[in-house]
PDB file of C-alpha atoms in Angstrom:
ATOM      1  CA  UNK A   1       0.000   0.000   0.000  1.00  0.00           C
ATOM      2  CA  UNK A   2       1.070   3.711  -0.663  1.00  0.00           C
ATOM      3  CA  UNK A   3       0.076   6.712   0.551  1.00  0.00           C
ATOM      4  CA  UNK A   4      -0.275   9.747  -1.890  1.00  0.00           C
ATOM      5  CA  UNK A   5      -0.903  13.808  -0.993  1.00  0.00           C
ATOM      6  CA  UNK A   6      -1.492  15.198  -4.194  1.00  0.00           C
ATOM      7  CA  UNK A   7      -1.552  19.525  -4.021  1.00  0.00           C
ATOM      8  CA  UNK A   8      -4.520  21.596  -6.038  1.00  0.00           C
ATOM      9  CA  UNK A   9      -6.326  19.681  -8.670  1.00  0.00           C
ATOM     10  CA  UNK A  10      -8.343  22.474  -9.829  1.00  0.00           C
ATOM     11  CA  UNK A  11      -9.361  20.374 -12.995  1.00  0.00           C
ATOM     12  CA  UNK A  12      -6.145  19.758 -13.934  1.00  0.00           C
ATOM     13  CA  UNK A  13      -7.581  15.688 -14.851  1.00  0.00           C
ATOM     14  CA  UNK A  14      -4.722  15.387 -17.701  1.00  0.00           C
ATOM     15  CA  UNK A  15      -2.218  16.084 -15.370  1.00  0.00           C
ATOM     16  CA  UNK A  16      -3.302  13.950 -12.563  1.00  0.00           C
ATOM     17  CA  UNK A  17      -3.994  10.994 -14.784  1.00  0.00           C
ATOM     18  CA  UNK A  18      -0.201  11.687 -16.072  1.00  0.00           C
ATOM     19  CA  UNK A  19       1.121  12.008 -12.218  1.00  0.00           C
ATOM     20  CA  UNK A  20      -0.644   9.336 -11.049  1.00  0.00           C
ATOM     21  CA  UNK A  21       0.130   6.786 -13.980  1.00  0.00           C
ATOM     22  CA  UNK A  22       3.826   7.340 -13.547  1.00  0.00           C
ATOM     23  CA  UNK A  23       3.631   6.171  -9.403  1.00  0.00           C
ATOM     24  CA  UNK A  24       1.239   3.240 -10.706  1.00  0.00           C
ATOM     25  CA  UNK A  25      -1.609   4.609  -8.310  1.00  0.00           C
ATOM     26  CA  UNK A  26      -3.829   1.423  -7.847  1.00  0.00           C
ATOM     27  CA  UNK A  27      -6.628   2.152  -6.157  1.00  0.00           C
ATOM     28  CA  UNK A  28      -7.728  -1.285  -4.557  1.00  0.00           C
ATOM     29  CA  UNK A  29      -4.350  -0.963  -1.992  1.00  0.00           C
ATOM     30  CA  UNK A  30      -3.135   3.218  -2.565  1.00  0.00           C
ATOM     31  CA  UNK A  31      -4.846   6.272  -1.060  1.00  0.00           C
ATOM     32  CA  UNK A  32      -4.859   9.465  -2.551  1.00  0.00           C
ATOM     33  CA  UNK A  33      -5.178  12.366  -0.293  1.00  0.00           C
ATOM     34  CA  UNK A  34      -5.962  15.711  -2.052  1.00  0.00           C
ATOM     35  CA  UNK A  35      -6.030  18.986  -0.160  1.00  0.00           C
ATOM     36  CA  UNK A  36      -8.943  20.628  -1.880  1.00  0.00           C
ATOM     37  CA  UNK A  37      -9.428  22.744  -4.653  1.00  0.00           C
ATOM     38  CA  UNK A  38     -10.554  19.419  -7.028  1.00  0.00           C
ATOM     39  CA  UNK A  39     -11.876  22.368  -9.250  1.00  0.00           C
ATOM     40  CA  UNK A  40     -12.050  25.409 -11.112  1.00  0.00           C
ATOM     41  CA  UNK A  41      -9.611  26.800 -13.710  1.00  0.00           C
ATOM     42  CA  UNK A  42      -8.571  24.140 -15.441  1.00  0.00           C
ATOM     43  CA  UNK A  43     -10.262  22.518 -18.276  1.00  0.00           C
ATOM     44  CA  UNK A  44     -11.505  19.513 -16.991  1.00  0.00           C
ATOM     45  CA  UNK A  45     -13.393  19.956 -13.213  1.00  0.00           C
ATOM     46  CA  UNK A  46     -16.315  17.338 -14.561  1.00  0.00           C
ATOM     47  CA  UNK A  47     -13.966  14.902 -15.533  1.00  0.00           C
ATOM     48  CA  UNK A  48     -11.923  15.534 -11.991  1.00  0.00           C
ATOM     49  CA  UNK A  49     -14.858  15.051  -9.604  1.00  0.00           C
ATOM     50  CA  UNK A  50     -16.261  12.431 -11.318  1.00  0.00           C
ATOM     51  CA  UNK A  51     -12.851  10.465 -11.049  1.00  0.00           C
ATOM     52  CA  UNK A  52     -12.334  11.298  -7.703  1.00  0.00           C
ATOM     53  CA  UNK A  53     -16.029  10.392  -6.344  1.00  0.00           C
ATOM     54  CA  UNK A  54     -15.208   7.109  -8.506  1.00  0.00           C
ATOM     55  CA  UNK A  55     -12.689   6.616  -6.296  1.00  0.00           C
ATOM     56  CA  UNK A  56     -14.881   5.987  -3.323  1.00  0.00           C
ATOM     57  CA  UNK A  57     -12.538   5.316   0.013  1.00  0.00           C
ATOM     58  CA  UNK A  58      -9.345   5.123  -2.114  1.00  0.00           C
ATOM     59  CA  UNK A  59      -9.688   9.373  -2.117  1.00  0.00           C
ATOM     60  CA  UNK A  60      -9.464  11.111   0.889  1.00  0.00           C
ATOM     61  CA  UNK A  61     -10.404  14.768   0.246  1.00  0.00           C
ATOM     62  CA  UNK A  62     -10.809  17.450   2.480  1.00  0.00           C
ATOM     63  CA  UNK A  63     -12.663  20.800   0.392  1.00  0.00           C
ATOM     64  CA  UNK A  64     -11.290  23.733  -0.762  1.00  0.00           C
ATOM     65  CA  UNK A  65     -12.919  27.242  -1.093  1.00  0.00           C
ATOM     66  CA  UNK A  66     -13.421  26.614  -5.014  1.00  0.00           C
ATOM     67  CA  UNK A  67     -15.104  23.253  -3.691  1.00  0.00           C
ATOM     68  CA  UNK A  68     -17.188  25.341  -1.427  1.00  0.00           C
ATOM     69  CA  UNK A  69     -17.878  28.026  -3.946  1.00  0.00           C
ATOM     70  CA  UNK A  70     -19.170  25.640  -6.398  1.00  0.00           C
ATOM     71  CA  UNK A  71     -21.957  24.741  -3.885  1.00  0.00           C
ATOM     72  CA  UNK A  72     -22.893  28.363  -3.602  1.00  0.00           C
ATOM     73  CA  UNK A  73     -22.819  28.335  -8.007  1.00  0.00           C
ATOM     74  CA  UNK A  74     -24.957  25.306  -8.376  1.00  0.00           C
ATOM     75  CA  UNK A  75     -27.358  26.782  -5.770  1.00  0.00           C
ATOM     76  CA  UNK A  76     -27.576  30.091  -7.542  1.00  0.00           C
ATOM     77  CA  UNK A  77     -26.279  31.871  -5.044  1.00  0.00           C
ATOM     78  CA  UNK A  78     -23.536  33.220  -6.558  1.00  0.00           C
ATOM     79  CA  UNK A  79     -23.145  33.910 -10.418  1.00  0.00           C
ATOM     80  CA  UNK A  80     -20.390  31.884 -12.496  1.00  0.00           C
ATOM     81  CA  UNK A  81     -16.966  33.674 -13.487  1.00  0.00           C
ATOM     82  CA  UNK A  82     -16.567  32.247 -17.410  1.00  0.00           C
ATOM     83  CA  UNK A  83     -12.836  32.193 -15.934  1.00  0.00           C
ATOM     84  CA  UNK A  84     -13.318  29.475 -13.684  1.00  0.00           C
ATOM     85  CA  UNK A  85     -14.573  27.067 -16.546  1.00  0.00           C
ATOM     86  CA  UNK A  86     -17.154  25.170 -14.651  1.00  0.00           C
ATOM     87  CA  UNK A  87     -19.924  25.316 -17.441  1.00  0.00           C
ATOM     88  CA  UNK A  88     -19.671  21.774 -18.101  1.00  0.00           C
ATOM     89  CA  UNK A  89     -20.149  20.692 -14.687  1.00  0.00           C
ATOM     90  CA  UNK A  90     -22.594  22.568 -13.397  1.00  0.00           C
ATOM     91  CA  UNK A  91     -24.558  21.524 -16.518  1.00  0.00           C
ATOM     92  CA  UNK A  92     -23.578  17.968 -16.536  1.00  0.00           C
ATOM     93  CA  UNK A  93     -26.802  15.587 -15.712  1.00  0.00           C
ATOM     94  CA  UNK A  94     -24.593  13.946 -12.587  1.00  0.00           C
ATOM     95  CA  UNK A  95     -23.929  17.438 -11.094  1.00  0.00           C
ATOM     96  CA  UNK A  96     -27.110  16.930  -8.462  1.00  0.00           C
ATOM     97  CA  UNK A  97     -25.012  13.798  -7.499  1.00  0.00           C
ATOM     98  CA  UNK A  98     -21.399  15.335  -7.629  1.00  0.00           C
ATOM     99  CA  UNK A  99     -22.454  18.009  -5.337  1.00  0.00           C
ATOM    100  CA  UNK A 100     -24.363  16.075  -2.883  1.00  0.00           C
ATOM    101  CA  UNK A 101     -20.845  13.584  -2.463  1.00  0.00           C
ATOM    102  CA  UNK A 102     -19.215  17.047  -2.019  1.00  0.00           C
ATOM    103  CA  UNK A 103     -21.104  18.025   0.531  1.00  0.00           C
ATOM    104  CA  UNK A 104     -20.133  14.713   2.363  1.00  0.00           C
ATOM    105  CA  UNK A 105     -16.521  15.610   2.362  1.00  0.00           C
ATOM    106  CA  UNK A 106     -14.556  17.067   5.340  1.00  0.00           C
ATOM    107  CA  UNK A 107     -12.310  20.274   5.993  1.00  0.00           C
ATOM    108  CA  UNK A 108     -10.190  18.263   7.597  1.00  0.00           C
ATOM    109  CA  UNK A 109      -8.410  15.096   8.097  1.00  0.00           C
ATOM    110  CA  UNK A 110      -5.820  13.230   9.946  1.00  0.00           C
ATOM    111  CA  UNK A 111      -4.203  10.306   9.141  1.00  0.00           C
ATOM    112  CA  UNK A 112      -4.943   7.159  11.548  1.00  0.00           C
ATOM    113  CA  UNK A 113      -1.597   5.954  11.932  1.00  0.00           C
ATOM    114  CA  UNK A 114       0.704   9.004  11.449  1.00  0.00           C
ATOM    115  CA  UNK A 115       0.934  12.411  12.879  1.00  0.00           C
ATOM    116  CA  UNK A 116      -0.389  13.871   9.721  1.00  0.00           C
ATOM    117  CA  UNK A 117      -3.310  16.220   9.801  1.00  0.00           C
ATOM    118  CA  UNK A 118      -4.348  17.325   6.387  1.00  0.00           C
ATOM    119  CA  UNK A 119      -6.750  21.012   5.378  1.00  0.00           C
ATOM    120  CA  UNK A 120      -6.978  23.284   2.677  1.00  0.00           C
ATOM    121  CA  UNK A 121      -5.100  26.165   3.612  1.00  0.00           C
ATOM    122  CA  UNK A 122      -3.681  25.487   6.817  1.00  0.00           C
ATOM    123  CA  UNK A 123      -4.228  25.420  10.477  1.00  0.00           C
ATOM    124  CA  UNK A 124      -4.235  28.652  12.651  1.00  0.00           C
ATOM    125  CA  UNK A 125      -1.666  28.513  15.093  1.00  0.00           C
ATOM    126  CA  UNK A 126      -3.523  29.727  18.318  1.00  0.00           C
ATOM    127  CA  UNK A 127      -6.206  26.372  17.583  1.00  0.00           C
ATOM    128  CA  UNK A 128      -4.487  23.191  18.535  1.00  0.00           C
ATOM    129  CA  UNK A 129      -5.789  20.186  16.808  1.00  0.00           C
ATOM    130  CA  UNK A 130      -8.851  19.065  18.742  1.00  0.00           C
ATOM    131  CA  UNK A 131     -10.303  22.526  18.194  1.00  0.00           C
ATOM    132  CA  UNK A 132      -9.324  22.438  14.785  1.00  0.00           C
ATOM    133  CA  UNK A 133     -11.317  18.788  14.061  1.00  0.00           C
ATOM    134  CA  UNK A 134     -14.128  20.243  16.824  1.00  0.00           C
ATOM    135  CA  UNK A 135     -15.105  23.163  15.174  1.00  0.00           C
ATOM    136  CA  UNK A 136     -14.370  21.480  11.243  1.00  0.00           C
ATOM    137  CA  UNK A 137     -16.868  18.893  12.185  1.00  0.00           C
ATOM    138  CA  UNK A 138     -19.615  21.743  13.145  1.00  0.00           C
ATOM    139  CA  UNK A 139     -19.343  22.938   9.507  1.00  0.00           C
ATOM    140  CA  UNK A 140     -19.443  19.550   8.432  1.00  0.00           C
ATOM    141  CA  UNK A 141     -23.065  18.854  10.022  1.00  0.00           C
ATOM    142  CA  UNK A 142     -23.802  22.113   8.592  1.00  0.00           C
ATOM    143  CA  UNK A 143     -22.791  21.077   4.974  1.00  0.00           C
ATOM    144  CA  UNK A 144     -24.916  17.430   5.082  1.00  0.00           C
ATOM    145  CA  UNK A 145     -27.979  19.292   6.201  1.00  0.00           C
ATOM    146  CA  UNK A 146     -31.054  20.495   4.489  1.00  0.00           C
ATOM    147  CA  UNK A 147     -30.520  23.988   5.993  1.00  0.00           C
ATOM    148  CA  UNK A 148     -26.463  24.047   4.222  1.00  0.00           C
ATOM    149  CA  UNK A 149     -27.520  27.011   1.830  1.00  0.00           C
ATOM    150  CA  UNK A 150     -28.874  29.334   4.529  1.00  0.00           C
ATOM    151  CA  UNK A 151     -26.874  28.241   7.394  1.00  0.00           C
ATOM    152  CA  UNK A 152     -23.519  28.312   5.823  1.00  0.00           C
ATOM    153  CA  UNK A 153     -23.101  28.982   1.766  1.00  0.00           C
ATOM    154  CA  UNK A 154     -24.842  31.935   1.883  1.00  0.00           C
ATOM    155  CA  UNK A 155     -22.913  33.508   4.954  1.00  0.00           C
ATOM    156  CA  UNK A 156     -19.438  32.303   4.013  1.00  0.00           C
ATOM    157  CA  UNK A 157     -18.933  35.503   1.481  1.00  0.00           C
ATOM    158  CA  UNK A 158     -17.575  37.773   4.174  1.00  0.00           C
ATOM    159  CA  UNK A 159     -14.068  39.266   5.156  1.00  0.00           C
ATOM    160  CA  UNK A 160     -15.492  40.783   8.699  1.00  0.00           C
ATOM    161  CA  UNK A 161     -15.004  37.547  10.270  1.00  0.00           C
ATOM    162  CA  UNK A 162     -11.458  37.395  10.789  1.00  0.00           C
ATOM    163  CA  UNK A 163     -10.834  36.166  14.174  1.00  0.00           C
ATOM    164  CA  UNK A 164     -11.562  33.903  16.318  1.00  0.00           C
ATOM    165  CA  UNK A 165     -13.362  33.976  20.077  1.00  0.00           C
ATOM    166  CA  UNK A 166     -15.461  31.094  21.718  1.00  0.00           C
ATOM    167  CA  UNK A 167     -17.713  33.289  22.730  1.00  0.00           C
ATOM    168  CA  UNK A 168     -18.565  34.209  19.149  1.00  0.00           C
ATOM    169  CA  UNK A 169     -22.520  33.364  17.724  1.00  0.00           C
ATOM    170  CA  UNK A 170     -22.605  30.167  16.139  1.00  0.00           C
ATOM    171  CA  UNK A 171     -22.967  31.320  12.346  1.00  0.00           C
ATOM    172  CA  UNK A 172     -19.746  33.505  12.999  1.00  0.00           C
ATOM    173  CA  UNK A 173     -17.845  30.244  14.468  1.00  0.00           C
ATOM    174  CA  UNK A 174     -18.764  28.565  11.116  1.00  0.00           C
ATOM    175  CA  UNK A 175     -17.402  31.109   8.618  1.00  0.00           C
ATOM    176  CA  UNK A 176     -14.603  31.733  10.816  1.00  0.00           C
ATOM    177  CA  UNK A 177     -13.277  27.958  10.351  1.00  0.00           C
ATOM    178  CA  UNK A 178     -14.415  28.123   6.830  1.00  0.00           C
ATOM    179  CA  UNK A 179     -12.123  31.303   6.587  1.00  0.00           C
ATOM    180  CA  UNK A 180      -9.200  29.925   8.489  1.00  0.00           C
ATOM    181  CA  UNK A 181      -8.865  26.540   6.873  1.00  0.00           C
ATOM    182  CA  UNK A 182      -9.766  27.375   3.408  1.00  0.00           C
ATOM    183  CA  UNK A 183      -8.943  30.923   2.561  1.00  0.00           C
ATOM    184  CA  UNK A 184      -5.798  31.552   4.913  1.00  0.00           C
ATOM    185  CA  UNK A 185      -2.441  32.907   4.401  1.00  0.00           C
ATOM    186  CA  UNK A 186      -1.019  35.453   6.175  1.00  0.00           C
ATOM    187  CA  UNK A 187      -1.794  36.392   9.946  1.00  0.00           C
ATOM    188  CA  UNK A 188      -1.401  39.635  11.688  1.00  0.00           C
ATOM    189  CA  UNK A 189       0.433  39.229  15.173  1.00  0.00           C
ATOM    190  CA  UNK A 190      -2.806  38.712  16.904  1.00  0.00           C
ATOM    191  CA  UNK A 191      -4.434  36.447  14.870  1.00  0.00           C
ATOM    192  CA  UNK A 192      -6.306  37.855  13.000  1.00  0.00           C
ATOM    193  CA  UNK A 193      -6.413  37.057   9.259  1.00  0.00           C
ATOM    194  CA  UNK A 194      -5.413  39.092   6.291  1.00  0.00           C
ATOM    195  CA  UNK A 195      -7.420  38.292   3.106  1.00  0.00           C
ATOM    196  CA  UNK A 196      -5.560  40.485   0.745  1.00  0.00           C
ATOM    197  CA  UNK A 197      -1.754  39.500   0.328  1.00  0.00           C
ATOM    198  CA  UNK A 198      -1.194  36.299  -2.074  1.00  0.00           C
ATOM    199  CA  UNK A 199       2.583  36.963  -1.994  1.00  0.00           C
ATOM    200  CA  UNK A 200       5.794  34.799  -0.792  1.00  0.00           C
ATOM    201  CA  UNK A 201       6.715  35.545   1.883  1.00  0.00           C
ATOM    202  CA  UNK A 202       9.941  37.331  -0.021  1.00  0.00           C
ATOM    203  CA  UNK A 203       7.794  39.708  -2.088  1.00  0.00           C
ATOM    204  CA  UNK A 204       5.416  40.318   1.123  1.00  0.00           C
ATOM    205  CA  UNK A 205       5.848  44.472   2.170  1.00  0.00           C
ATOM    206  CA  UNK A 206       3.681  44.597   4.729  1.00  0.00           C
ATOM    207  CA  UNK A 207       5.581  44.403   8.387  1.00  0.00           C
ATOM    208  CA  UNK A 208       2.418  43.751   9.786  1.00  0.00           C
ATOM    209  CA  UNK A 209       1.630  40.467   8.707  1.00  0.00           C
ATOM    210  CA  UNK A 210       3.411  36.883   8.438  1.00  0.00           C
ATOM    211  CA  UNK A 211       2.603  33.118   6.656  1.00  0.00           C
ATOM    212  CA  UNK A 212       0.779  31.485   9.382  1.00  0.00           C
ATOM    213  CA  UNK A 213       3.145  28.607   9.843  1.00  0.00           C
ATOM    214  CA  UNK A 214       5.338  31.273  11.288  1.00  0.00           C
ATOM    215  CA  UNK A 215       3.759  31.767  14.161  1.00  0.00           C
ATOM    216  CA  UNK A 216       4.292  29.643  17.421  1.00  0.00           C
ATOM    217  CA  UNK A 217       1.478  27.334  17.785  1.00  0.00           C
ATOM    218  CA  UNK A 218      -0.229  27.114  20.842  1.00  0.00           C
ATOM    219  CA  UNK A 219      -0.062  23.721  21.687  1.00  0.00           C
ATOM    220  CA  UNK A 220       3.284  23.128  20.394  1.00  0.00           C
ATOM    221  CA  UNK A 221       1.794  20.327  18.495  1.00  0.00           C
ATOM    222  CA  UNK A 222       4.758  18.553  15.928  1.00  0.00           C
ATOM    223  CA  UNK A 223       2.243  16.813  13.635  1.00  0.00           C
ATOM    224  CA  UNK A 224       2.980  17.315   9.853  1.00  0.00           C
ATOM    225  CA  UNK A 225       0.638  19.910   8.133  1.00  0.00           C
ATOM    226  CA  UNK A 226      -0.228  19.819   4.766  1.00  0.00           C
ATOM    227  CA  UNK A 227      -2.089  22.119   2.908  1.00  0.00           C
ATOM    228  CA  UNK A 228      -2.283  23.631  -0.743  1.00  0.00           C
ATOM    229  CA  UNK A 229      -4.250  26.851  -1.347  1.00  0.00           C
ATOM    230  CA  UNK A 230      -1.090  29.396  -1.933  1.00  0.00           C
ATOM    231  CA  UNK A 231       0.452  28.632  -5.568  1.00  0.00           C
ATOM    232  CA  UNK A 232       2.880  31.229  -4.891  1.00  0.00           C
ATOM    233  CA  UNK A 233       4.702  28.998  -1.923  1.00  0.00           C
ATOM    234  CA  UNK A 234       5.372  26.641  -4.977  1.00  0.00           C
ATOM    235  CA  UNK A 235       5.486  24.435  -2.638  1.00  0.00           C
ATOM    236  CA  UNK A 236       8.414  26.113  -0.571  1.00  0.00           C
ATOM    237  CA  UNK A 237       8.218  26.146   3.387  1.00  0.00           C
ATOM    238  CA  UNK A 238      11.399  26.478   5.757  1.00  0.00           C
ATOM    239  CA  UNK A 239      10.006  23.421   7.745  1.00  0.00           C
ATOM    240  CA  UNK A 240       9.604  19.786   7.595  1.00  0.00           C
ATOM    241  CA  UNK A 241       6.645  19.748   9.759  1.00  0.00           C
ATOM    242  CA  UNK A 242       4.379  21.466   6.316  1.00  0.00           C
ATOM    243  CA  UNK A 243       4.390  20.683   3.482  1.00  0.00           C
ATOM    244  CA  UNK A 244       2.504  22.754   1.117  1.00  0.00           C
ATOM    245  CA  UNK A 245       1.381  21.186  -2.210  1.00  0.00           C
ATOM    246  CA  UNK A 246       0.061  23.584  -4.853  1.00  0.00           C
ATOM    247  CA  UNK A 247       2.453  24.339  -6.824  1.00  0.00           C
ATOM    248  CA  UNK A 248      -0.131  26.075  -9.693  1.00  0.00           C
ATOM    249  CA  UNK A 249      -1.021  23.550 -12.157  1.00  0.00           C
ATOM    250  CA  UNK A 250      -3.917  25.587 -13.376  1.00  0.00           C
ATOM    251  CA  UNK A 251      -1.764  28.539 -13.945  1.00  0.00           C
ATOM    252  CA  UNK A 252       0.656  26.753 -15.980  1.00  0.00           C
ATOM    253  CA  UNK A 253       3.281  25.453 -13.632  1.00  0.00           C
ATOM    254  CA  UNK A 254       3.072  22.095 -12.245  1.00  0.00           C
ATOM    255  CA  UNK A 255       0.854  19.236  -9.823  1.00  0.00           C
ATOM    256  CA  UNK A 256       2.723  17.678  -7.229  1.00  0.00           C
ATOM    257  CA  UNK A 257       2.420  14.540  -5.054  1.00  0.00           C
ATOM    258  CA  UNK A 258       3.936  13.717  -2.361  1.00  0.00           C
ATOM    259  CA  UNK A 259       4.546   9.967  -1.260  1.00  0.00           C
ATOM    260  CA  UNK A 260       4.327   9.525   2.489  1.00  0.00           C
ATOM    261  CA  UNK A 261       6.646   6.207   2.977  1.00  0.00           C
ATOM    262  CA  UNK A 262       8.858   7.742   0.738  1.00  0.00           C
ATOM    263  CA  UNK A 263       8.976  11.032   1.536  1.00  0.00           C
ATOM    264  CA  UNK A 264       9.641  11.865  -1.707  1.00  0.00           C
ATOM    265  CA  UNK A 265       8.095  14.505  -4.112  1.00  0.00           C
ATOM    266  CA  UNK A 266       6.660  13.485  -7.636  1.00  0.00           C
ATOM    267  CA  UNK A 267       6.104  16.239 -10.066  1.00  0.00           C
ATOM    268  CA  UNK A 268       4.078  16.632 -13.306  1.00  0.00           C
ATOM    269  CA  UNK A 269       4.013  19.666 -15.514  1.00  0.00           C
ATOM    270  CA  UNK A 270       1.214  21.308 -16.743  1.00  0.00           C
ATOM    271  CA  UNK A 271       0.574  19.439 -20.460  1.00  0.00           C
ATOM    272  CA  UNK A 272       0.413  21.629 -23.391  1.00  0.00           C
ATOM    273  CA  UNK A 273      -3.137  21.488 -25.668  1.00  0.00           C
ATOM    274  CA  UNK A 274      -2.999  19.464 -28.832  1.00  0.00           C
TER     275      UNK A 274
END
């Protein structure tokens, strides 16, 4: 059996076909864990989810904010960007079906024999990792219920919720994990999260601010972190305890996988159109 992390699809399917072909993925004895972002951008988010729901317990995904925001396009709730190239999918005949298995899928996993905890973007460093999985599995309720759309999708749009308190009303401790483990990059000293650099952290001018997995974390926990979400990293973090996985397929650069009992990186480059 082999383990496989595999960074931000984002309907890259050529490309992970190609990646996975060359490790000889075999789904009746490999996982594949994917970080989120399955689609948008790329040319091929039908073909992606359907793979990956074909899957069935061979793919461990945790979702992304495209993931998310395709719940909130299928729903109507927010208009498609032509840029994001989900026309096909959202008016496939299996979408119904693609986006109910979606909303079955976590923000967050951990591996059952390793110290390995997996999310989109990250963990912030003043939750340790019970909170983390605690308040994760409150959205996740949220997302298999009848009430997702009102409760959650149609909140999540919001930039005012950028820190975090227990004391906070439920709806606000919702968008605030769906904020911290899907959207986040940088932090500002006291938590709070910035929504506006993309940067490295070597083209980042703002004093103010720093990568999350800078910080200190609270509980000094020393599991591995991995995460995709921030192209720009490509992949590059000072630290064996992350390891951050896109490295910007969809923008013309490359997928990567990383194999656990290895600990060895795999790369495939973006394929060029016939």
């Amino acid at each position: 059996m082999a383990t496989y992390f595999i960074g931000d699809i984002q309907g890259c399917f050529d490309e992970l076909q190609a990646i996975l072909a060359k490790v000889e993925f075999n789904p009746s004895k490999d996982e594949l864990w994917i970080v989120g972002d399955m689609v948008a951008r790329g040319d091929k988010s039908l073909e992606t989810l359907r793979y990956i729901k074909s899957l069935d317990d061979a793919a461990k995904p945790v979702l992304g904010n495209h993931d998310l925001h395709l719940l909130a396009l299928h729903n109507k709730i927010k208009r498609v960007n032509p840029s994001d190239k989900l026309g096909e999918l959202l008016n496939a005949p299996d979408c119904p079906q693609l986006i109910d298995w979606l909303r079955t899928q976590p923000l967050i996993r951990q591996h059952p024999k390793q110290q390995i905890v997996m999310t989109h973007a990250g963990i912030p460093p003043q939750w340790n990792i019970n909170t983390a999985t605690t308040q994760a599995a409150a959205v996740e309720q949220v997302l298999r219920s009848d009430n997702y759309l009102s409760q959650l999708i149609a909140q999540m749009y919001t930039n005012d919720i950028d820190s975090w308190s227990a004391e906070m009303p439920e709806t606000e401790q919702l968008v605030y994990c769906v904020n911290a483990l899907t959207r986040m990059r940088y932090l500002y000293a006291d938590g709070r999260l910035d929504f506006d650099c993309k940067q490295p952290p070597e083209s980042n001018t703002n004093p103010l601010i720093k990568p999350w997995f800078l910080y200190p974390r609270a509980d000094n926990n020393q599991s591995i972190m991995v995460f995709g979400h921030w192209a720009a990293l490509m992949g590059q973090v000072d630290s064996p305890q992350f390891k951050a996985l896109d490295t910007g397929c969809c923008w013309g650069e490359h997928l990567t996988l990383w194999h656990l009992e290895t600990n060895q990186k795999i790369t495939q480059n973006k394929l060029k159109k016939s």
